[in-house]
PDB file of C-alpha atoms in Angstrom:
ATOM      1  CA  UNK Z   1      80.153  43.709 100.926  1.00  0.00           C
ATOM      2  CA  UNK Z   2      82.067  42.313  97.695  1.00  0.00           C
ATOM      3  CA  UNK Z   3      80.514  41.420  94.404  1.00  0.00           C
ATOM      4  CA  UNK Z   4      81.363  37.765  93.352  1.00  0.00           C
ATOM      5  CA  UNK Z   5      82.055  36.891  89.729  1.00  0.00           C
ATOM      6  CA  UNK Z   6      79.945  34.939  87.838  1.00  0.00           C
ATOM      7  CA  UNK Z   7      81.241  31.320  87.347  1.00  0.00           C
ATOM      8  CA  UNK Z   8      80.641  28.343  84.815  1.00  0.00           C
ATOM      9  CA  UNK Z   9      79.799  30.876  82.369  1.00  0.00           C
ATOM     10  CA  UNK Z  10      80.209  28.393  79.422  1.00  0.00           C
ATOM     11  CA  UNK Z  11      76.735  27.116  80.439  1.00  0.00           C
ATOM     12  CA  UNK Z  12      75.650  30.342  78.766  1.00  0.00           C
ATOM     13  CA  UNK Z  13      74.328  30.717  75.308  1.00  0.00           C
ATOM     14  CA  UNK Z  14      75.966  33.318  73.469  1.00  0.00           C
ATOM     15  CA  UNK Z  15      72.734  35.514  73.410  1.00  0.00           C
ATOM     16  CA  UNK Z  16      72.218  34.829  77.193  1.00  0.00           C
ATOM     17  CA  UNK Z  17      75.955  36.033  78.222  1.00  0.00           C
ATOM     18  CA  UNK Z  18      75.145  38.878  75.860  1.00  0.00           C
ATOM     19  CA  UNK Z  19      72.026  39.695  77.626  1.00  0.00           C
ATOM     20  CA  UNK Z  20      74.036  39.530  81.334  1.00  0.00           C
ATOM     21  CA  UNK Z  21      76.961  41.633  80.052  1.00  0.00           C
ATOM     22  CA  UNK Z  22      74.441  44.189  78.589  1.00  0.00           C
ATOM     23  CA  UNK Z  23      72.465  44.322  81.574  1.00  0.00           C
ATOM     24  CA  UNK Z  24      75.724  44.486  83.945  1.00  0.00           C
ATOM     25  CA  UNK Z  25      77.093  47.257  82.082  1.00  0.00           C
ATOM     26  CA  UNK Z  26      73.585  49.085  81.996  1.00  0.00           C
ATOM     27  CA  UNK Z  27      73.650  49.042  85.982  1.00  0.00           C
ATOM     28  CA  UNK Z  28      77.234  49.733  86.449  1.00  0.00           C
ATOM     29  CA  UNK Z  29      77.218  52.861  84.261  1.00  0.00           C
ATOM     30  CA  UNK Z  30      74.189  54.251  85.919  1.00  0.00           C
ATOM     31  CA  UNK Z  31      75.128  57.419  87.350  1.00  0.00           C
ATOM     32  CA  UNK Z  32      75.395  58.201  91.121  1.00  0.00           C
ATOM     33  CA  UNK Z  33      75.358  61.459  93.321  1.00  0.00           C
ATOM     34  CA  UNK Z  34      78.066  63.423  93.115  1.00  0.00           C
ATOM     35  CA  UNK Z  35      79.927  63.578  96.246  1.00  0.00           C
ATOM     36  CA  UNK Z  36      80.160  66.771  98.315  1.00  0.00           C
ATOM     37  CA  UNK Z  37      83.182  67.771  99.699  1.00  0.00           C
ATOM     38  CA  UNK Z  38      84.937  71.171 100.356  1.00  0.00           C
ATOM     39  CA  UNK Z  39      88.232  70.058  99.355  1.00  0.00           C
ATOM     40  CA  UNK Z  40      87.900  68.612  95.686  1.00  0.00           C
ATOM     41  CA  UNK Z  41      91.027  66.910  95.682  1.00  0.00           C
ATOM     42  CA  UNK Z  42      90.003  64.582  98.281  1.00  0.00           C
ATOM     43  CA  UNK Z  43      88.276  63.076  95.856  1.00  0.00           C
ATOM     44  CA  UNK Z  44      91.317  61.995  93.727  1.00  0.00           C
ATOM     45  CA  UNK Z  45      91.819  59.683  96.612  1.00  0.00           C
ATOM     46  CA  UNK Z  46      89.021  57.452  95.744  1.00  0.00           C
ATOM     47  CA  UNK Z  47      88.390  55.378  92.757  1.00  0.00           C
ATOM     48  CA  UNK Z  48      85.996  56.735  89.974  1.00  0.00           C
ATOM     49  CA  UNK Z  49      84.278  53.959  88.361  1.00  0.00           C
ATOM     50  CA  UNK Z  50      81.983  55.945  85.829  1.00  0.00           C
ATOM     51  CA  UNK Z  51      84.905  55.499  83.022  1.00  0.00           C
ATOM     52  CA  UNK Z  52      85.968  52.237  83.944  1.00  0.00           C
ATOM     53  CA  UNK Z  53      83.577  50.292  81.451  1.00  0.00           C
ATOM     54  CA  UNK Z  54      85.146  51.617  78.155  1.00  0.00           C
ATOM     55  CA  UNK Z  55      87.236  48.420  76.858  1.00  0.00           C
ATOM     56  CA  UNK Z  56      84.316  45.856  77.992  1.00  0.00           C
ATOM     57  CA  UNK Z  57      82.015  48.118  76.109  1.00  0.00           C
ATOM     58  CA  UNK Z  58      83.930  47.807  73.121  1.00  0.00           C
ATOM     59  CA  UNK Z  59      84.629  44.219  73.261  1.00  0.00           C
ATOM     60  CA  UNK Z  60      80.974  43.584  74.054  1.00  0.00           C
ATOM     61  CA  UNK Z  61      80.112  45.363  70.855  1.00  0.00           C
ATOM     62  CA  UNK Z  62      82.418  43.424  68.624  1.00  0.00           C
ATOM     63  CA  UNK Z  63      81.079  40.273  70.432  1.00  0.00           C
ATOM     64  CA  UNK Z  64      77.530  41.432  69.314  1.00  0.00           C
ATOM     65  CA  UNK Z  65      78.372  41.611  65.622  1.00  0.00           C
ATOM     66  CA  UNK Z  66      79.963  38.127  65.762  1.00  0.00           C
ATOM     67  CA  UNK Z  67      76.262  37.003  67.263  1.00  0.00           C
ATOM     68  CA  UNK Z  68      74.383  38.823  64.483  1.00  0.00           C
ATOM     69  CA  UNK Z  69      76.729  37.533  61.525  1.00  0.00           C
ATOM     70  CA  UNK Z  70      76.246  33.734  63.243  1.00  0.00           C
ATOM     71  CA  UNK Z  71      72.637  34.389  63.143  1.00  0.00           C
ATOM     72  CA  UNK Z  72      72.393  35.662  59.792  1.00  0.00           C
ATOM     73  CA  UNK Z  73      74.459  33.027  58.310  1.00  0.00           C
ATOM     74  CA  UNK Z  74      72.340  30.234  60.370  1.00  0.00           C
ATOM     75  CA  UNK Z  75      69.387  31.517  58.338  1.00  0.00           C
ATOM     76  CA  UNK Z  76      71.235  31.602  55.172  1.00  0.00           C
ATOM     77  CA  UNK Z  77      71.573  28.350  52.960  1.00  0.00           C
ATOM     78  CA  UNK Z  78      74.611  27.038  54.489  1.00  0.00           C
ATOM     79  CA  UNK Z  79      77.814  26.799  52.098  1.00  0.00           C
ATOM     80  CA  UNK Z  80      78.035  23.250  52.709  1.00  0.00           C
ATOM     81  CA  UNK Z  81      75.033  22.429  51.584  1.00  0.00           C
ATOM     82  CA  UNK Z  82      75.093  24.581  48.257  1.00  0.00           C
ATOM     83  CA  UNK Z  83      78.555  23.024  47.817  1.00  0.00           C
ATOM     84  CA  UNK Z  84      77.282  19.589  47.864  1.00  0.00           C
ATOM     85  CA  UNK Z  85      74.394  20.740  45.845  1.00  0.00           C
ATOM     86  CA  UNK Z  86      76.405  22.320  43.131  1.00  0.00           C
ATOM     87  CA  UNK Z  87      78.770  19.123  42.868  1.00  0.00           C
ATOM     88  CA  UNK Z  88      75.660  16.686  42.379  1.00  0.00           C
ATOM     89  CA  UNK Z  89      74.430  18.966  39.490  1.00  0.00           C
ATOM     90  CA  UNK Z  90      77.607  19.240  38.140  1.00  0.00           C
ATOM     91  CA  UNK Z  91      77.911  15.444  38.115  1.00  0.00           C
ATOM     92  CA  UNK Z  92      74.581  14.866  37.137  1.00  0.00           C
ATOM     93  CA  UNK Z  93      74.925  17.252  34.084  1.00  0.00           C
ATOM     94  CA  UNK Z  94      78.402  15.453  32.819  1.00  0.00           C
ATOM     95  CA  UNK Z  95      76.623  12.423  33.279  1.00  0.00           C
ATOM     96  CA  UNK Z  96      73.451  13.309  31.343  1.00  0.00           C
ATOM     97  CA  UNK Z  97      75.152  14.323  28.206  1.00  0.00           C
ATOM     98  CA  UNK Z  98      76.980  11.253  28.329  1.00  0.00           C
ATOM     99  CA  UNK Z  99      74.025   9.019  28.368  1.00  0.00           C
ATOM    100  CA  UNK Z 100      72.895  10.216  24.821  1.00  0.00           C
ATOM    101  CA  UNK Z 101      76.380   9.080  23.415  1.00  0.00           C
ATOM    102  CA  UNK Z 102      74.478   5.862  22.569  1.00  0.00           C
ATOM    103  CA  UNK Z 103      71.278   7.348  22.059  1.00  0.00           C
ATOM    104  CA  UNK Z 104      69.011   5.481  19.193  1.00  0.00           C
ATOM    105  CA  UNK Z 105      68.307   9.021  18.207  1.00  0.00           C
ATOM    106  CA  UNK Z 106      71.512   9.806  15.763  1.00  0.00           C
ATOM    107  CA  UNK Z 107      70.585  13.505  16.198  1.00  0.00           C
ATOM    108  CA  UNK Z 108      70.884  13.367  19.938  1.00  0.00           C
ATOM    109  CA  UNK Z 109      73.634  10.789  19.848  1.00  0.00           C
ATOM    110  CA  UNK Z 110      75.697  13.281  17.426  1.00  0.00           C
ATOM    111  CA  UNK Z 111      74.704  16.321  19.992  1.00  0.00           C
ATOM    112  CA  UNK Z 112      76.365  14.412  23.098  1.00  0.00           C
ATOM    113  CA  UNK Z 113      79.710  13.213  21.232  1.00  0.00           C
ATOM    114  CA  UNK Z 114      80.431  16.713  20.184  1.00  0.00           C
ATOM    115  CA  UNK Z 115      80.281  17.755  23.787  1.00  0.00           C
ATOM    116  CA  UNK Z 116      82.824  15.131  24.526  1.00  0.00           C
ATOM    117  CA  UNK Z 117      86.045  17.366  23.994  1.00  0.00           C
ATOM    118  CA  UNK Z 118      84.439  19.897  26.197  1.00  0.00           C
ATOM    119  CA  UNK Z 119      83.278  17.571  29.464  1.00  0.00           C
ATOM    120  CA  UNK Z 120      86.342  15.721  29.206  1.00  0.00           C
ATOM    121  CA  UNK Z 121      88.112  18.751  30.783  1.00  0.00           C
ATOM    122  CA  UNK Z 122      85.767  18.727  33.738  1.00  0.00           C
ATOM    123  CA  UNK Z 123      86.143  15.007  34.685  1.00  0.00           C
ATOM    124  CA  UNK Z 124      88.340  15.582  37.832  1.00  0.00           C
ATOM    125  CA  UNK Z 125      85.916  18.288  38.916  1.00  0.00           C
ATOM    126  CA  UNK Z 126      85.342  16.556  42.181  1.00  0.00           C
ATOM    127  CA  UNK Z 127      88.921  17.129  42.954  1.00  0.00           C
ATOM    128  CA  UNK Z 128      89.080  20.742  43.132  1.00  0.00           C
ATOM    129  CA  UNK Z 129      89.229  23.370  45.845  1.00  0.00           C
ATOM    130  CA  UNK Z 130      85.917  25.245  46.386  1.00  0.00           C
ATOM    131  CA  UNK Z 131      87.361  28.393  44.990  1.00  0.00           C
ATOM    132  CA  UNK Z 132      88.554  26.686  41.983  1.00  0.00           C
ATOM    133  CA  UNK Z 133      84.842  25.047  41.460  1.00  0.00           C
ATOM    134  CA  UNK Z 134      83.382  28.161  41.523  1.00  0.00           C
ATOM    135  CA  UNK Z 135      85.109  29.500  38.503  1.00  0.00           C
ATOM    136  CA  UNK Z 136      85.312  26.355  36.711  1.00  0.00           C
ATOM    137  CA  UNK Z 137      81.245  26.120  36.857  1.00  0.00           C
ATOM    138  CA  UNK Z 138      81.075  29.361  35.327  1.00  0.00           C
ATOM    139  CA  UNK Z 139      83.444  28.472  32.576  1.00  0.00           C
ATOM    140  CA  UNK Z 140      81.668  25.509  31.890  1.00  0.00           C
ATOM    141  CA  UNK Z 141      78.353  27.078  31.585  1.00  0.00           C
ATOM    142  CA  UNK Z 142      79.657  29.683  29.142  1.00  0.00           C
ATOM    143  CA  UNK Z 143      81.066  27.066  27.225  1.00  0.00           C
ATOM    144  CA  UNK Z 144      77.887  24.811  26.819  1.00  0.00           C
ATOM    145  CA  UNK Z 145      75.873  27.859  25.952  1.00  0.00           C
ATOM    146  CA  UNK Z 146      78.568  29.001  23.263  1.00  0.00           C
ATOM    147  CA  UNK Z 147      77.912  29.602  19.843  1.00  0.00           C
ATOM    148  CA  UNK Z 148      79.996  26.545  18.875  1.00  0.00           C
ATOM    149  CA  UNK Z 149      77.430  24.088  20.935  1.00  0.00           C
ATOM    150  CA  UNK Z 150      74.215  25.987  20.136  1.00  0.00           C
ATOM    151  CA  UNK Z 151      72.634  23.356  18.233  1.00  0.00           C
ATOM    152  CA  UNK Z 152      73.592  20.484  20.638  1.00  0.00           C
ATOM    153  CA  UNK Z 153      72.502  22.615  23.671  1.00  0.00           C
ATOM    154  CA  UNK Z 154      69.163  22.992  22.016  1.00  0.00           C
ATOM    155  CA  UNK Z 155      68.980  19.110  20.989  1.00  0.00           C
ATOM    156  CA  UNK Z 156      69.665  17.781  24.410  1.00  0.00           C
ATOM    157  CA  UNK Z 157      67.477  20.181  25.972  1.00  0.00           C
ATOM    158  CA  UNK Z 158      70.445  21.670  28.511  1.00  0.00           C
ATOM    159  CA  UNK Z 159      68.468  25.004  29.271  1.00  0.00           C
ATOM    160  CA  UNK Z 160      66.757  24.010  32.576  1.00  0.00           C
ATOM    161  CA  UNK Z 161      69.608  21.855  33.829  1.00  0.00           C
ATOM    162  CA  UNK Z 162      72.273  24.608  33.121  1.00  0.00           C
ATOM    163  CA  UNK Z 163      70.321  27.334  34.689  1.00  0.00           C
ATOM    164  CA  UNK Z 164      70.097  25.185  37.621  1.00  0.00           C
ATOM    165  CA  UNK Z 165      73.505  24.680  37.997  1.00  0.00           C
ATOM    166  CA  UNK Z 166      74.357  28.277  37.254  1.00  0.00           C
ATOM    167  CA  UNK Z 167      72.074  29.556  39.989  1.00  0.00           C
ATOM    168  CA  UNK Z 168      73.255  27.319  42.395  1.00  0.00           C
ATOM    169  CA  UNK Z 169      76.767  28.054  41.863  1.00  0.00           C
ATOM    170  CA  UNK Z 170      76.045  31.957  41.987  1.00  0.00           C
ATOM    171  CA  UNK Z 171      74.107  31.369  45.447  1.00  0.00           C
ATOM    172  CA  UNK Z 172      77.169  29.522  46.544  1.00  0.00           C
ATOM    173  CA  UNK Z 173      79.689  32.287  45.546  1.00  0.00           C
ATOM    174  CA  UNK Z 174      77.660  35.095  46.909  1.00  0.00           C
ATOM    175  CA  UNK Z 175      77.010  33.604  50.453  1.00  0.00           C
ATOM    176  CA  UNK Z 176      80.873  33.013  50.401  1.00  0.00           C
ATOM    177  CA  UNK Z 177      81.807  36.461  49.620  1.00  0.00           C
ATOM    178  CA  UNK Z 178      79.086  37.607  52.275  1.00  0.00           C
ATOM    179  CA  UNK Z 179      80.799  35.483  54.797  1.00  0.00           C
ATOM    180  CA  UNK Z 180      84.395  36.442  53.646  1.00  0.00           C
ATOM    181  CA  UNK Z 181      83.364  40.334  54.146  1.00  0.00           C
ATOM    182  CA  UNK Z 182      81.850  39.560  57.346  1.00  0.00           C
ATOM    183  CA  UNK Z 183      84.858  38.117  58.872  1.00  0.00           C
ATOM    184  CA  UNK Z 184      87.234  40.871  57.321  1.00  0.00           C
ATOM    185  CA  UNK Z 185      85.158  43.357  59.586  1.00  0.00           C
ATOM    186  CA  UNK Z 186      85.798  41.549  62.467  1.00  0.00           C
ATOM    187  CA  UNK Z 187      89.165  41.081  63.698  1.00  0.00           C
ATOM    188  CA  UNK Z 188      89.077  38.173  66.192  1.00  0.00           C
ATOM    189  CA  UNK Z 189      86.880  34.933  66.359  1.00  0.00           C
ATOM    190  CA  UNK Z 190      83.531  34.810  68.348  1.00  0.00           C
ATOM    191  CA  UNK Z 191      85.486  32.290  70.964  1.00  0.00           C
ATOM    192  CA  UNK Z 192      88.278  34.670  71.428  1.00  0.00           C
ATOM    193  CA  UNK Z 193      85.653  37.823  71.936  1.00  0.00           C
ATOM    194  CA  UNK Z 194      83.859  35.955  74.219  1.00  0.00           C
ATOM    195  CA  UNK Z 195      86.806  35.334  76.617  1.00  0.00           C
ATOM    196  CA  UNK Z 196      87.972  38.878  76.225  1.00  0.00           C
ATOM    197  CA  UNK Z 197      84.513  39.928  77.556  1.00  0.00           C
ATOM    198  CA  UNK Z 198      84.829  37.491  80.384  1.00  0.00           C
ATOM    199  CA  UNK Z 199      88.177  38.960  81.133  1.00  0.00           C
ATOM    200  CA  UNK Z 200      87.184  42.447  80.832  1.00  0.00           C
ATOM    201  CA  UNK Z 201      84.143  41.625  83.313  1.00  0.00           C
ATOM    202  CA  UNK Z 202      86.139  40.127  85.911  1.00  0.00           C
ATOM    203  CA  UNK Z 203      88.625  42.880  85.763  1.00  0.00           C
ATOM    204  CA  UNK Z 204      85.836  44.829  86.318  1.00  0.00           C
ATOM    205  CA  UNK Z 205      84.489  43.238  89.337  1.00  0.00           C
ATOM    206  CA  UNK Z 206      87.978  43.341  90.938  1.00  0.00           C
ATOM    207  CA  UNK Z 207      87.851  47.323  90.458  1.00  0.00           C
ATOM    208  CA  UNK Z 208      84.438  47.596  92.069  1.00  0.00           C
ATOM    209  CA  UNK Z 209      85.319  45.451  94.804  1.00  0.00           C
ATOM    210  CA  UNK Z 210      88.500  47.484  95.269  1.00  0.00           C
ATOM    211  CA  UNK Z 211      86.429  50.782  95.402  1.00  0.00           C
ATOM    212  CA  UNK Z 212      83.714  49.161  97.914  1.00  0.00           C
ATOM    213  CA  UNK Z 213      86.603  48.480 100.173  1.00  0.00           C
ATOM    214  CA  UNK Z 214      88.699  51.886  99.527  1.00  0.00           C
ATOM    215  CA  UNK Z 215      86.578  54.781  98.654  1.00  0.00           C
ATOM    216  CA  UNK Z 216      85.275  57.493 101.061  1.00  0.00           C
ATOM    217  CA  UNK Z 217      83.265  59.576  98.981  1.00  0.00           C
ATOM    218  CA  UNK Z 218      82.253  57.902  95.909  1.00  0.00           C
ATOM    219  CA  UNK Z 219      80.009  55.365  97.227  1.00  0.00           C
ATOM    220  CA  UNK Z 220      78.851  52.278  95.230  1.00  0.00           C
ATOM    221  CA  UNK Z 221      76.918  50.334  97.591  1.00  0.00           C
ATOM    222  CA  UNK Z 222      73.636  50.371  95.975  1.00  0.00           C
ATOM    223  CA  UNK Z 223      75.147  49.964  92.577  1.00  0.00           C
ATOM    224  CA  UNK Z 224      76.816  46.411  93.640  1.00  0.00           C
ATOM    225  CA  UNK Z 225      73.579  45.247  95.355  1.00  0.00           C
ATOM    226  CA  UNK Z 226      71.977  45.571  92.172  1.00  0.00           C
ATOM    227  CA  UNK Z 227      74.845  43.650  90.092  1.00  0.00           C
ATOM    228  CA  UNK Z 228      74.768  40.897  92.939  1.00  0.00           C
ATOM    229  CA  UNK Z 229      71.223  40.572  92.300  1.00  0.00           C
ATOM    230  CA  UNK Z 230      71.742  40.069  88.464  1.00  0.00           C
ATOM    231  CA  UNK Z 231      74.556  37.984  89.136  1.00  0.00           C
ATOM    232  CA  UNK Z 232      72.931  35.842  91.682  1.00  0.00           C
ATOM    233  CA  UNK Z 233      69.849  35.151  89.012  1.00  0.00           C
ATOM    234  CA  UNK Z 234      72.119  34.363  86.424  1.00  0.00           C
ATOM    235  CA  UNK Z 235      74.417  32.001  88.350  1.00  0.00           C
ATOM    236  CA  UNK Z 236      71.303  30.074  89.658  1.00  0.00           C
ATOM    237  CA  UNK Z 237      70.065  29.326  85.858  1.00  0.00           C
ATOM    238  CA  UNK Z 238      73.976  28.181  85.393  1.00  0.00           C
ATOM    239  CA  UNK Z 239      73.922  25.969  88.206  1.00  0.00           C
ATOM    240  CA  UNK Z 240      70.492  24.498  87.311  1.00  0.00           C
ATOM    241  CA  UNK Z 241      72.039  23.654  83.812  1.00  0.00           C
ATOM    242  CA  UNK Z 242      75.044  22.180  85.680  1.00  0.00           C
ATOM    243  CA  UNK Z 243      73.139  20.011  87.947  1.00  0.00           C
ATOM    244  CA  UNK Z 244      70.988  18.708  85.334  1.00  0.00           C
ATOM    245  CA  UNK Z 245      74.035  17.800  83.183  1.00  0.00           C
ATOM    246  CA  UNK Z 246      75.357  15.938  86.268  1.00  0.00           C
ATOM    247  CA  UNK Z 247      72.246  13.992  86.766  1.00  0.00           C
ATOM    248  CA  UNK Z 248      72.190  12.587  83.210  1.00  0.00           C
ATOM    249  CA  UNK Z 249      75.688  11.291  83.668  1.00  0.00           C
ATOM    250  CA  UNK Z 250      74.712   9.240  86.646  1.00  0.00           C
ATOM    251  CA  UNK Z 251      74.467   5.657  86.262  1.00  0.00           C
ATOM    252  CA  UNK Z 252      70.782   4.408  86.013  1.00  0.00           C
ATOM    253  CA  UNK Z 253      69.319   2.594  89.335  1.00  0.00           C
ATOM    254  CA  UNK Z 254      68.429  -0.517  87.309  1.00  0.00           C
ATOM    255  CA  UNK Z 255      72.030  -1.104  86.120  1.00  0.00           C
ATOM    256  CA  UNK Z 256      73.336  -1.931  89.665  1.00  0.00           C
ATOM    257  CA  UNK Z 257      71.483  -5.044  89.398  1.00  0.00           C
ATOM    258  CA  UNK Z 258      74.273  -6.369  87.235  1.00  0.00           C
ATOM    259  CA  UNK Z 259      77.357  -5.205  89.462  1.00  0.00           C
ATOM    260  CA  UNK Z 260      78.868  -7.687  91.863  1.00  0.00           C
ATOM    261  CA  UNK Z 261      77.837  -7.453  95.501  1.00  0.00           C
ATOM    262  CA  UNK Z 262      80.825  -5.593  97.557  1.00  0.00           C
ATOM    263  CA  UNK Z 263      82.771  -8.022  99.725  1.00  0.00           C
ATOM    264  CA  UNK Z 264      82.101  -7.380 103.600  1.00  0.00           C
ATOM    265  CA  UNK Z 265      85.079  -9.740 104.884  1.00  0.00           C
ATOM    266  CA  UNK Z 266      87.549  -8.556 106.656  1.00  0.00           C
ATOM    267  CA  UNK Z 267      91.262  -8.656 105.477  1.00  0.00           C
ATOM    268  CA  UNK Z 268      93.548 -10.543 107.663  1.00  0.00           C
TER     269      UNK Z 268
END
């Protein structure tokens, strides 16, 4: 017999591919009976598969780290959402102070005008890089609450707005650092690792088939039958998805009424 490779594995989710590879490895690494021969050197003529899954195992572990990282990131507030929120809060903060410059309350008007020298420095905030925005917001918040603007800060009741801006910015910084640290611990991208898993798996299948064909003493037939059953079940799932996708791409029957009839006239 020959073990078939899994085809169109891109139809599997990252979790499903991990499950298939894990089950494949578990079956592959299950020990077989030691051959009984008088001359142990004859065993060297066979292919021993017991230690041939190291590379696939290492790549699969790295791939799992990627899956866990992606899952963790998807459960957290996204950086994009936090970045958009802090930009909105920063713009709103500046606009809020500016509205009091013409307020009928002279005390509030004076407080807002006293902030003008500070707020003018941040009118191009939206054009900064995300990294720059993080440090600029920290600097802005510190300046707002400094002793120089203590009275103005209290007069315009800026505490709640400033605290919200500060908290969102710190959440963005924390999540950004968490993402960067996670990416540093993983040398390759999920796409690269996924392909490496597939390549290592295919190499292993080729080696199994070679052993099935060549070996006289290390017999892997039962192992191959179990692996073939797993592959067949997974391939059936993939095929169902492919057929479903192809069906969705077909032209609906009712649209054929608008198509011109095919001519049956013979060409002279």
